[in-house]
XYZ file of C-alpha atoms in Angstrom:
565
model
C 6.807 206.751 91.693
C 4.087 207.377 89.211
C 5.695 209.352 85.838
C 5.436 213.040 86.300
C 2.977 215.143 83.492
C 6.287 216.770 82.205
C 8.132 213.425 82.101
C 7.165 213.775 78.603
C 9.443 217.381 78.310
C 6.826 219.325 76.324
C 8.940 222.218 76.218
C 11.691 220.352 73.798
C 9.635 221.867 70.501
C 10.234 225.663 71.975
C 14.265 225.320 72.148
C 16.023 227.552 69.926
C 17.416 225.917 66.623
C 21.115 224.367 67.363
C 19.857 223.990 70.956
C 20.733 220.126 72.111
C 18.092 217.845 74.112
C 20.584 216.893 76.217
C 24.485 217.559 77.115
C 27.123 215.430 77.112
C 29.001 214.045 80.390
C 31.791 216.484 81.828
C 34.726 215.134 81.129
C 36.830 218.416 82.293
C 37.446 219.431 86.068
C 37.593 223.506 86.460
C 41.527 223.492 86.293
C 41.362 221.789 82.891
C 38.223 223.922 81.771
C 40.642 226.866 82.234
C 44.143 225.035 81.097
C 41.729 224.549 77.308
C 40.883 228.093 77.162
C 44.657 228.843 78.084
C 46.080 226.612 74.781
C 43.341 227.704 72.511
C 43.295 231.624 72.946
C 47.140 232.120 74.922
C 47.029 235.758 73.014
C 43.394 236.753 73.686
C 42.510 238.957 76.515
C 41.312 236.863 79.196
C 40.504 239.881 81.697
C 40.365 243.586 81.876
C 40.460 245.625 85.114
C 39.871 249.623 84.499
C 41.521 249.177 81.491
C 44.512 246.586 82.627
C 44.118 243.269 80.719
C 45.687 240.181 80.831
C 45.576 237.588 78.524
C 44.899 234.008 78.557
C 48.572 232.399 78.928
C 49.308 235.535 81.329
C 46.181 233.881 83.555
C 47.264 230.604 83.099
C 50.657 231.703 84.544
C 49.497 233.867 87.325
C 47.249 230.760 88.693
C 50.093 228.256 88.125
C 52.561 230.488 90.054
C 49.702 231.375 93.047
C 49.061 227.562 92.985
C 52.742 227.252 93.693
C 52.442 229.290 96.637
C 49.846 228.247 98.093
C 50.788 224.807 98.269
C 54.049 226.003 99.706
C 51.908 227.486 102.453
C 50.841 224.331 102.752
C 47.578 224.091 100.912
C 46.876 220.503 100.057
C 43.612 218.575 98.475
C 40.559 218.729 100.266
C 41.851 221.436 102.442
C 39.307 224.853 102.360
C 40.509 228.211 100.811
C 38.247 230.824 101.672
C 37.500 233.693 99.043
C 36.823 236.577 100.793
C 37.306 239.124 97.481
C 34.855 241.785 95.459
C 35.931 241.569 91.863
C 39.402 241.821 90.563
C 41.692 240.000 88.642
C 43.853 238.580 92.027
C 39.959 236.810 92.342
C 40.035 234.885 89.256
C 43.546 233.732 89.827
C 43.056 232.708 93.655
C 39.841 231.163 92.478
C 41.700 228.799 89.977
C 44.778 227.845 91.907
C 43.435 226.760 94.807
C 41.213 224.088 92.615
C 44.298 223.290 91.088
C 45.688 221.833 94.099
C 42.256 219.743 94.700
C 41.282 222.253 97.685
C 37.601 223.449 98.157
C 37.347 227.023 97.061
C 34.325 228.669 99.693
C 33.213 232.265 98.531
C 32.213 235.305 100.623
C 30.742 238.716 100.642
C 33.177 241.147 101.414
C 30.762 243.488 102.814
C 29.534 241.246 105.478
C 29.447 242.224 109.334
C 32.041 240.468 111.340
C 29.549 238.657 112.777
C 28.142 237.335 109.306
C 31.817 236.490 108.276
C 32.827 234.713 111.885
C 29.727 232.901 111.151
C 30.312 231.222 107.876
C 33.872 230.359 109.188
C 32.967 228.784 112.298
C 30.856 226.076 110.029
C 33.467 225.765 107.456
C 36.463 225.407 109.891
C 38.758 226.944 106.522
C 42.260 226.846 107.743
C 43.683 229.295 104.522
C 41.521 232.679 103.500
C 42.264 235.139 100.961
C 41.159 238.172 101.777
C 40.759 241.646 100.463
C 43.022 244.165 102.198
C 40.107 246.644 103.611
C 38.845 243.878 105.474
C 42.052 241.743 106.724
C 42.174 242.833 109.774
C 38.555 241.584 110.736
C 39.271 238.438 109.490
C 42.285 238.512 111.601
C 40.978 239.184 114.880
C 38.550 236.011 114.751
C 39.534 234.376 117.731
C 42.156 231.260 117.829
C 39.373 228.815 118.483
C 38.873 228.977 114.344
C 40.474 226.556 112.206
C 41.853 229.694 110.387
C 46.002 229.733 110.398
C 47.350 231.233 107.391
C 45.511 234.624 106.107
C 46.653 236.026 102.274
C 45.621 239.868 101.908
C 45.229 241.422 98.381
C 45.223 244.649 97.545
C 43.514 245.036 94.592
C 44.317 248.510 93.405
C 47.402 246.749 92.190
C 46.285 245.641 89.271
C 45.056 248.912 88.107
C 47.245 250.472 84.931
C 49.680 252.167 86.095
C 48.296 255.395 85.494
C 45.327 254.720 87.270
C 47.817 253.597 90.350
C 49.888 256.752 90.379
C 46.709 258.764 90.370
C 45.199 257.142 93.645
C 48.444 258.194 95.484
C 48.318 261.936 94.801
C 47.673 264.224 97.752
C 44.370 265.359 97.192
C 41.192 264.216 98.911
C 39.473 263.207 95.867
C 42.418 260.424 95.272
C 42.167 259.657 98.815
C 38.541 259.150 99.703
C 39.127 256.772 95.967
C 42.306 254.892 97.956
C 40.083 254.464 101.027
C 37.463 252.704 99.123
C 39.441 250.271 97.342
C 42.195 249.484 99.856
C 43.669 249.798 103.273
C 46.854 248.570 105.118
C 46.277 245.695 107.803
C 46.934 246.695 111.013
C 47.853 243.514 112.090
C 51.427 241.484 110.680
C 49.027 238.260 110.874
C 48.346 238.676 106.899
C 50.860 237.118 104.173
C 50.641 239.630 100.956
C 49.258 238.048 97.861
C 52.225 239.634 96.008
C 54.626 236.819 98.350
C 52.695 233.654 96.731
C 53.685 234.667 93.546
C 56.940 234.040 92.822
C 58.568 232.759 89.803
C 58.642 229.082 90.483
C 55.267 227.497 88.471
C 53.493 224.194 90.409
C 54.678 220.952 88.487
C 52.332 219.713 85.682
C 52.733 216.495 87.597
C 51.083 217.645 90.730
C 48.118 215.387 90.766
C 44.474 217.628 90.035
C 41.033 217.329 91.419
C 38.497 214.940 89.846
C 34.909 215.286 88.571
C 33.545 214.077 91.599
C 35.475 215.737 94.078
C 34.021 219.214 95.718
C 35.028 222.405 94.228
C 32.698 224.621 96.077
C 31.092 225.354 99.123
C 28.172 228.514 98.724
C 26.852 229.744 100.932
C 23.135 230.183 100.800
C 19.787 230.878 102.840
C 18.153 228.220 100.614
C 14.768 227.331 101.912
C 14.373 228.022 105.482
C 16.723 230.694 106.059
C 19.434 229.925 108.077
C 22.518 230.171 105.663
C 24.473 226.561 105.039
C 27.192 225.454 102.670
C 25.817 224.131 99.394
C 27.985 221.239 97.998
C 28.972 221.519 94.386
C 31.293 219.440 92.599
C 33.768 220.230 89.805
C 31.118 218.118 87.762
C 28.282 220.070 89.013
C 29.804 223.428 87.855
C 31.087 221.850 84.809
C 27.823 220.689 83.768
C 26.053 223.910 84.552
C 29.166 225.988 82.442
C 28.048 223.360 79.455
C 24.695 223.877 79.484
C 24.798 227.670 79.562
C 27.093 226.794 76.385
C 24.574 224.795 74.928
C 21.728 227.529 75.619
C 23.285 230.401 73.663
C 23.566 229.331 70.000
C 25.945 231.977 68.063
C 28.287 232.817 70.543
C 31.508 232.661 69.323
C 34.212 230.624 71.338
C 37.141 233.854 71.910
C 35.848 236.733 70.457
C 33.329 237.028 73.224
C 33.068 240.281 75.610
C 31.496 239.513 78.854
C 30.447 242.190 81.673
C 31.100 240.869 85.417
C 28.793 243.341 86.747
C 27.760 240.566 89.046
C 29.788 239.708 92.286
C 31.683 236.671 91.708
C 31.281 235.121 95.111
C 27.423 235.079 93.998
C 26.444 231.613 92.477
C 24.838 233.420 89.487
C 28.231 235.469 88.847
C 30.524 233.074 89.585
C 28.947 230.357 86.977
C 28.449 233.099 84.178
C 31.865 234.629 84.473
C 34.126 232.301 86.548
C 33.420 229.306 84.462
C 31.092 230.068 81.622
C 32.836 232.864 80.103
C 36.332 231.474 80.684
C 35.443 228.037 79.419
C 34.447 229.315 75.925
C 37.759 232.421 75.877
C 35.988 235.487 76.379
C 36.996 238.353 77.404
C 35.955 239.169 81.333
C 35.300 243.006 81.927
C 35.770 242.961 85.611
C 33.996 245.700 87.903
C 34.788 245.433 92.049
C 31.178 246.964 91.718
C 28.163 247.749 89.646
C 28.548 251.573 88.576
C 26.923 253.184 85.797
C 29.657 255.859 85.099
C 32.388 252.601 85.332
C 29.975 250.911 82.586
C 29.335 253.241 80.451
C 33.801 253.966 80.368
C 34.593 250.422 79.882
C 31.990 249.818 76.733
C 33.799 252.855 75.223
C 37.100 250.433 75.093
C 36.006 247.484 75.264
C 31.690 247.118 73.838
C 30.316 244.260 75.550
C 29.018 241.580 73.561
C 27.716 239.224 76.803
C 25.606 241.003 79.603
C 23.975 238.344 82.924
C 22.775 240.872 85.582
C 19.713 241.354 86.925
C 16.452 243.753 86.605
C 17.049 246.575 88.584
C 20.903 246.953 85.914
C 19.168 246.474 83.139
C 16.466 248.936 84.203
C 18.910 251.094 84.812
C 20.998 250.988 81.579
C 18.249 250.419 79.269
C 17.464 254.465 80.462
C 20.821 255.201 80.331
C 21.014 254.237 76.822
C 18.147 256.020 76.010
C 19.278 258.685 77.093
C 22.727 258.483 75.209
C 24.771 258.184 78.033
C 26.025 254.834 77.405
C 26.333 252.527 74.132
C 24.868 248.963 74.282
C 24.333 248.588 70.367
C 26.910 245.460 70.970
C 24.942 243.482 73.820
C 23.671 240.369 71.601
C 22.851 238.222 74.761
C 21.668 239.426 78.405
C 20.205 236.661 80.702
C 18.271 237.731 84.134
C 18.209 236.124 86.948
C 17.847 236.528 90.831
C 14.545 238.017 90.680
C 11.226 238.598 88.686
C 11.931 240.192 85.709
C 9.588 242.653 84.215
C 7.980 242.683 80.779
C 8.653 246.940 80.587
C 12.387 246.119 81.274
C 12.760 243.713 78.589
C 10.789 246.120 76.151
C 13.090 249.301 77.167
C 15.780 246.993 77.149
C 15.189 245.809 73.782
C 14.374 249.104 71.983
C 17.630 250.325 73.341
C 20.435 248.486 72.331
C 18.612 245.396 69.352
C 19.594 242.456 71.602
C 17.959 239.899 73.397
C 17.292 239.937 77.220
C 16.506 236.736 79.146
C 14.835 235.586 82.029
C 16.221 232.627 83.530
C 16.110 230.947 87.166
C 17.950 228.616 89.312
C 19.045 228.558 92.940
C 22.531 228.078 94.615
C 21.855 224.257 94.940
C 21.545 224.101 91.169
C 25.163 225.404 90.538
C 22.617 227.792 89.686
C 20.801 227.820 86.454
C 18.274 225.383 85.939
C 15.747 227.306 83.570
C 15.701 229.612 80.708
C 13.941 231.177 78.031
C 14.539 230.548 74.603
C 17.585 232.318 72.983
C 14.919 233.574 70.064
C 11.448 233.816 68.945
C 9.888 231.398 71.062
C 10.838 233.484 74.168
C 8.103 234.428 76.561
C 8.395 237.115 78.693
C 6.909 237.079 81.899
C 8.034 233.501 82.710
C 11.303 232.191 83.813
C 11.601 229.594 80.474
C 11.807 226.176 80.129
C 14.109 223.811 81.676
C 17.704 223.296 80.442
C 19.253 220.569 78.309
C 19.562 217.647 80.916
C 17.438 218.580 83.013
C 13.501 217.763 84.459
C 11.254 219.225 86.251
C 8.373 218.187 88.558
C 5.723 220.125 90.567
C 4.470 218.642 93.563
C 2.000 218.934 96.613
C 4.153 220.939 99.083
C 2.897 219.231 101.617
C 3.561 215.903 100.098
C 6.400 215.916 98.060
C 5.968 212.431 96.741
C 2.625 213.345 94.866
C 2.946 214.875 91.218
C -0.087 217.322 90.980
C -1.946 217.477 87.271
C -0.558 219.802 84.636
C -1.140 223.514 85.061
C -1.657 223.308 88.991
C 0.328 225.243 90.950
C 2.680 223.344 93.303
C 6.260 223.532 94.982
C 9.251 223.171 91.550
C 11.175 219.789 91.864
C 14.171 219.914 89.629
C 16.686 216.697 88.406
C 19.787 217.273 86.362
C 23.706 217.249 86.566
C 23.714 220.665 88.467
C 21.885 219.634 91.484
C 24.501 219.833 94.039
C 25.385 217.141 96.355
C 23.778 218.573 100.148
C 24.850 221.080 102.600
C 27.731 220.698 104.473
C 27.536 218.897 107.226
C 24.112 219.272 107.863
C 22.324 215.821 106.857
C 19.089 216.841 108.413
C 18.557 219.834 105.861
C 20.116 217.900 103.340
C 17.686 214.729 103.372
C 15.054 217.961 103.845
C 16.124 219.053 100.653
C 17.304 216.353 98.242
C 14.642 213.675 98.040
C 15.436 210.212 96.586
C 16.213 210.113 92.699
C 18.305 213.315 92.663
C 15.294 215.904 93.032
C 15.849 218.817 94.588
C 12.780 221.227 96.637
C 13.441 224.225 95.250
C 10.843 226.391 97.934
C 9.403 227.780 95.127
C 5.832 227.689 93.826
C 5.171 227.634 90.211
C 3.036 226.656 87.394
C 4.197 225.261 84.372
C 1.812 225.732 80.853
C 0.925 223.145 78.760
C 4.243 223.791 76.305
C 6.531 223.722 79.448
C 6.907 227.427 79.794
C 7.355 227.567 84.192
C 5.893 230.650 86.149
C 7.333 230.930 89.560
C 4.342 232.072 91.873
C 6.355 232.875 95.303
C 8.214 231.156 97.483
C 6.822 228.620 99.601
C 7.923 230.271 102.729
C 6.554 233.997 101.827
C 2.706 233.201 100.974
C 0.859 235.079 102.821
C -2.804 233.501 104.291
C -5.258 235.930 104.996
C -9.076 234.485 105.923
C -7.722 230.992 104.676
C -6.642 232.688 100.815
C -3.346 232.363 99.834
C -2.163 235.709 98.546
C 1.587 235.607 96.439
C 3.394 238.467 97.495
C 4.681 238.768 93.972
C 1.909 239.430 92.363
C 1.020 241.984 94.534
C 3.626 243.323 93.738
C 3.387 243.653 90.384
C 0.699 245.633 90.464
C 2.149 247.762 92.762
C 5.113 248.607 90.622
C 2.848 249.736 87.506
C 1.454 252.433 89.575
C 2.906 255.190 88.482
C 4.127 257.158 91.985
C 5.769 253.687 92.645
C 9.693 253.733 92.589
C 9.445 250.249 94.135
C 7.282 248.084 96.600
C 7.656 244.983 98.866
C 4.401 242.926 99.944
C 4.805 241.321 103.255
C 2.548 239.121 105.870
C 1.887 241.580 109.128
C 0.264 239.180 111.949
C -3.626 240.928 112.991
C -4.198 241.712 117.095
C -6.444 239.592 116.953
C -5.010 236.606 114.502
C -4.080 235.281 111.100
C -2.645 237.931 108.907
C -2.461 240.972 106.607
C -1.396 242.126 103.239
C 1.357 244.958 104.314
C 2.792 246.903 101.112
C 6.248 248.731 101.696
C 6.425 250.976 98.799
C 9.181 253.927 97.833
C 7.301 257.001 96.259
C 8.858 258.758 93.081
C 10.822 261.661 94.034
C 8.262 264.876 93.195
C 4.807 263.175 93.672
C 2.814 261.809 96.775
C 1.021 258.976 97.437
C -2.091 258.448 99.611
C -2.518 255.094 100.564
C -6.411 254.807 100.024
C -5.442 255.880 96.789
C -3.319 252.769 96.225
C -5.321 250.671 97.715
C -7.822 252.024 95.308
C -5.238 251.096 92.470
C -5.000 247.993 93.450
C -8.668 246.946 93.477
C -9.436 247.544 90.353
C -6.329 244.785 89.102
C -7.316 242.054 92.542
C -9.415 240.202 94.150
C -10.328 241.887 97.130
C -8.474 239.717 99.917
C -4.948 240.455 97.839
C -5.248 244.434 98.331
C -2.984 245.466 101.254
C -4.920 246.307 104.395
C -1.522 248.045 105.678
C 0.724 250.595 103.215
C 3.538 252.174 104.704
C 5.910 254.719 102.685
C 9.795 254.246 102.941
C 12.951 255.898 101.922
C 13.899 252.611 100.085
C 13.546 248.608 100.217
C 17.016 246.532 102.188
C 18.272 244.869 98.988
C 21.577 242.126 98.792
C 24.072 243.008 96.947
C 22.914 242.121 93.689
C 19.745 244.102 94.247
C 17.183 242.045 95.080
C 14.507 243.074 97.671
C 15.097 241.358 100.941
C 11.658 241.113 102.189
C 12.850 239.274 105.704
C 14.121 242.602 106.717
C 11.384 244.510 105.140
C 9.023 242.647 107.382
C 11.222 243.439 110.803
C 11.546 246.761 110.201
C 7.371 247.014 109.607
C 6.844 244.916 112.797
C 9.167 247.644 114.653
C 6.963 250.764 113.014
């Protein structure tokens, strides 16, 4: 295969100073990433939960003594542990000491339908879950066909201060509508308590560990054709991707950091920036079971974060918030987006409010996930998603024809190369081979265009271009234009099929509260910024845009519900 234009790495000369070309090997699994953190910063606070901390050597306890009982439960390598958990401390710990015992750790959205849940299980065939308590009895009733014999549940109001504990039990209804929404007794005697693994008895420091190679991971993810799979990362992969988010971030300072897990952990983004990035250099993890403004805006009083990855629609939010005086972000030196497009009047507000630096980067499940960033510094350019990361290349090639490099500033489908590229999908070779080509390069689905410094623009994704009279329109940038009008709380741009063939520009948009929009008069708007075939023939106003958990707009769903209008 011919040498790609960016085998050259143009974008080397924009890396911040300090910034390495390249990373060195892993040489640490997980286990041993967090057993380093636990000898060099024993007294530092490892985690805080509405005020609760624990510290380092308290961590490194907890998951030695949950390792312990999970083995006794008969947890052995290779075996999968299913994480079925919205933030909390018991998360971290279960996280941990079921790597420690070489099993494969498989994360899950707590606030999946039983049906979304039962799914995931049936492909993973997990015969150990730990669960959270509201949801136990769900997992529970999956029928005995499953692999599924032993079920943990936590309740994770009990590691809430005391204070904060006592409070939740008073007889009021404000303390219990709070108690409904954080935890729940199982109906069923099917679950083991978390509380029973953790008794005093630590697992042996000569219980053999995982190695590099073996799997730490299975994530789930839609990747590039929609049907959700396991994506296969390694302790290496994650390892890698921990070091090169390191790497990226010159001035951080190993154990005096403050980190904000605003992000769900059992999210590929979350889980590298918090589960293994923040732990591997001692920070400080600010858990939050969920992202609130008002739970923000009370932790920074106690604890000012220093460390902020979260996506637009947060920063968006707190960037006002700040403005406003309602919450302090004067210590946020570092905030890295990811997930979605992020845009240039976020970064600005963001910015002006609290003196730091905020980020776009981008990366996909299959990529443990970051792959691309923008410079930590001056040579940051908005409006793109960066340049790629130490160790690792990029290609962009004829969709169609994956094999052929197309010339430098054409648009084409991202290849990327580099230690964080997972391994496949989990026991699905088809989709695998469909995915990972020979050499290690792995279709990302996405469209881009990459400038002659190495500075990548992601266009859409492959599967979402909409082609109307044989033009291919990118939803995003539709989009984009949409959002600056200014009646426009939010939009999604989708492809509704014509009566009589091919199909149309639809716009979904959400109208500020107070104003109305007509649609001529957007479609107006938008002439005057596109080409004619990229204004939406169809605009339909909505309450509000599906969004995941994280917040970004699902425009699958967006599309059904227009069809069923």
């Amino acid at each position: 295969m011919p040498d790609s234009p960016y085998a050259s790495r143009p974008w080397l000369s924009s890396y911040a100073e300090e910034v390495p070309h390249e990373i060195e090997q892993p040489s640490q699994t997980l286990p041993e990433l967090l057993a380093a953190s636990v000898h060099a910063h024993g007294s530092r606070p490892a985690l805080e939960f509405f005020g609760a901390t624990t510290t380092y050597a308290e961590l490194g306890d907890l998951v030695d003594r949950a390792a312990e009982g999970l083995r006794r439960l008969g947890v052995t390598a290779g075996d999968r542990v299913a994480l079925v958990l919205p933030n909390c401390p018991q998360h971290v710990v279960a996280f941990y000491a079921a790597l420690r015992l070489g099993a494969i750790v498989i994360e899950h959205n707590p606030l999946y339908t039983p049906r979304e849940l039962r799914h995931q299980f049936e492909d993973h065939g997990a015969r150990f879950a730990i669960v959270w308590d509201k949801i136990a009895d769900i997992v529970a009733d999956f029928p005995d066909d499953l692999a599924l014999e032993h079920i943990v549940s936590v309740d994770i109001t009990a590691a809430f201060p005391l204070a904060k504990r006592l409070a939740l039990t008073l007889p009021v209804p404000k303390a219990r509508a709070a108690r409904a929404q954080l935890t729940a007794k199982p109906r069923s005697k099917r679950p083991t308590r978390w509380e029973s693994l953790l008794g005093r008895k630590r697992l042996s420091r000569r219980h053999p560990g995982p190695a590099l190679d073996d799997i730490a991971l299975l994530q789930y993810t839609s990747g590039t054709t929609g049907t959700p799979k396991g994506a296969v990362l390694t302790h290496a992969n994650l390892r890698a991707n921990a070091m090169q988010g390191r790497a990226w971030v010159p001035g951080l300072r190993d154990g005096q950091e403050t980190f904000y897990g605003v992000l769900p952990l059992f999210h590929a983004y979350g889980l590298t920036l918090c589960l293994t990035f923040a732990m591997s250099i001692g920070a400080k993890l600010v858990l939050f079971p969920k992202y609130d403004l008002d739970l923000v805006a009370s932790a920074a009083k106690k604890s000012p974060p220093t460390f902020l990855p979260a996506v637009p629609p947060i920063y968006d939010q707190l960037a006002r918030a700040a403005a406003r005086g309602t919450v302090d972000l004067s210590t946020v030196r570092f905030a890295i987006s990811g997930a979605m497009s992020l845009p240039v009047g976020t970064v600005t507000r963001w910015e002006d409010a609290t003196g730091g630096l905020l980020v776009e980067g981008y990366g996909m499940t299959e990529s443990s996930p970051v792959a691309l960033g923008n410079p930590i510094g001056p040579s940051r350019r908005p409006g793109t998603v960066g340049v790629p990361f130490p160790s690792t290349e990029i290609r962009v090639v004829d969709p169609e024809d994956p094999e052929r490099d197309l010339p430098q500033g054409d648009a084409g489908e991202l290849l990327l190369r580099g230690p964080q590229v997972f391994q496949g999908y989990w026991n699905r070779p088809a989709d695998t081979a469909a995915t990972l080509l020979d050499g290690g390069w792995l279709r990302t689905g996405d469209i881009a265009s990459v400038s002659p410094d190495g500075f990548v623009s992601i266009v859409d994704r492959l599967k979402e271009i909409i082609i109307t009279g044989g033009f291919n329109v990118s939803p995003s940038e539709v989009e984009d234009v949409l959002s600056a009008h200014p009646d426009i709380a939010g939009a999604a741009v989708v492809a509704l099929p014509r009566p009589a063939g091919g199909e149309d520009v639809a716009a979904a948009i959400v109208v500020r509260e107070g104003t109305n929009v007509d649609a001529e008069a957007v479609r107006d708007f938008c002439r005057t910024r596109l080409a004619a075939y990229k204004v939406p023939r169809r605009v339909f106003v909505v309450e509000d845009l599906p969004r995941s958990l994280i917040g970004k707009v699902l425009r699958r769903e967006v599309r059904e519900r227009l069809m069923g209008s």
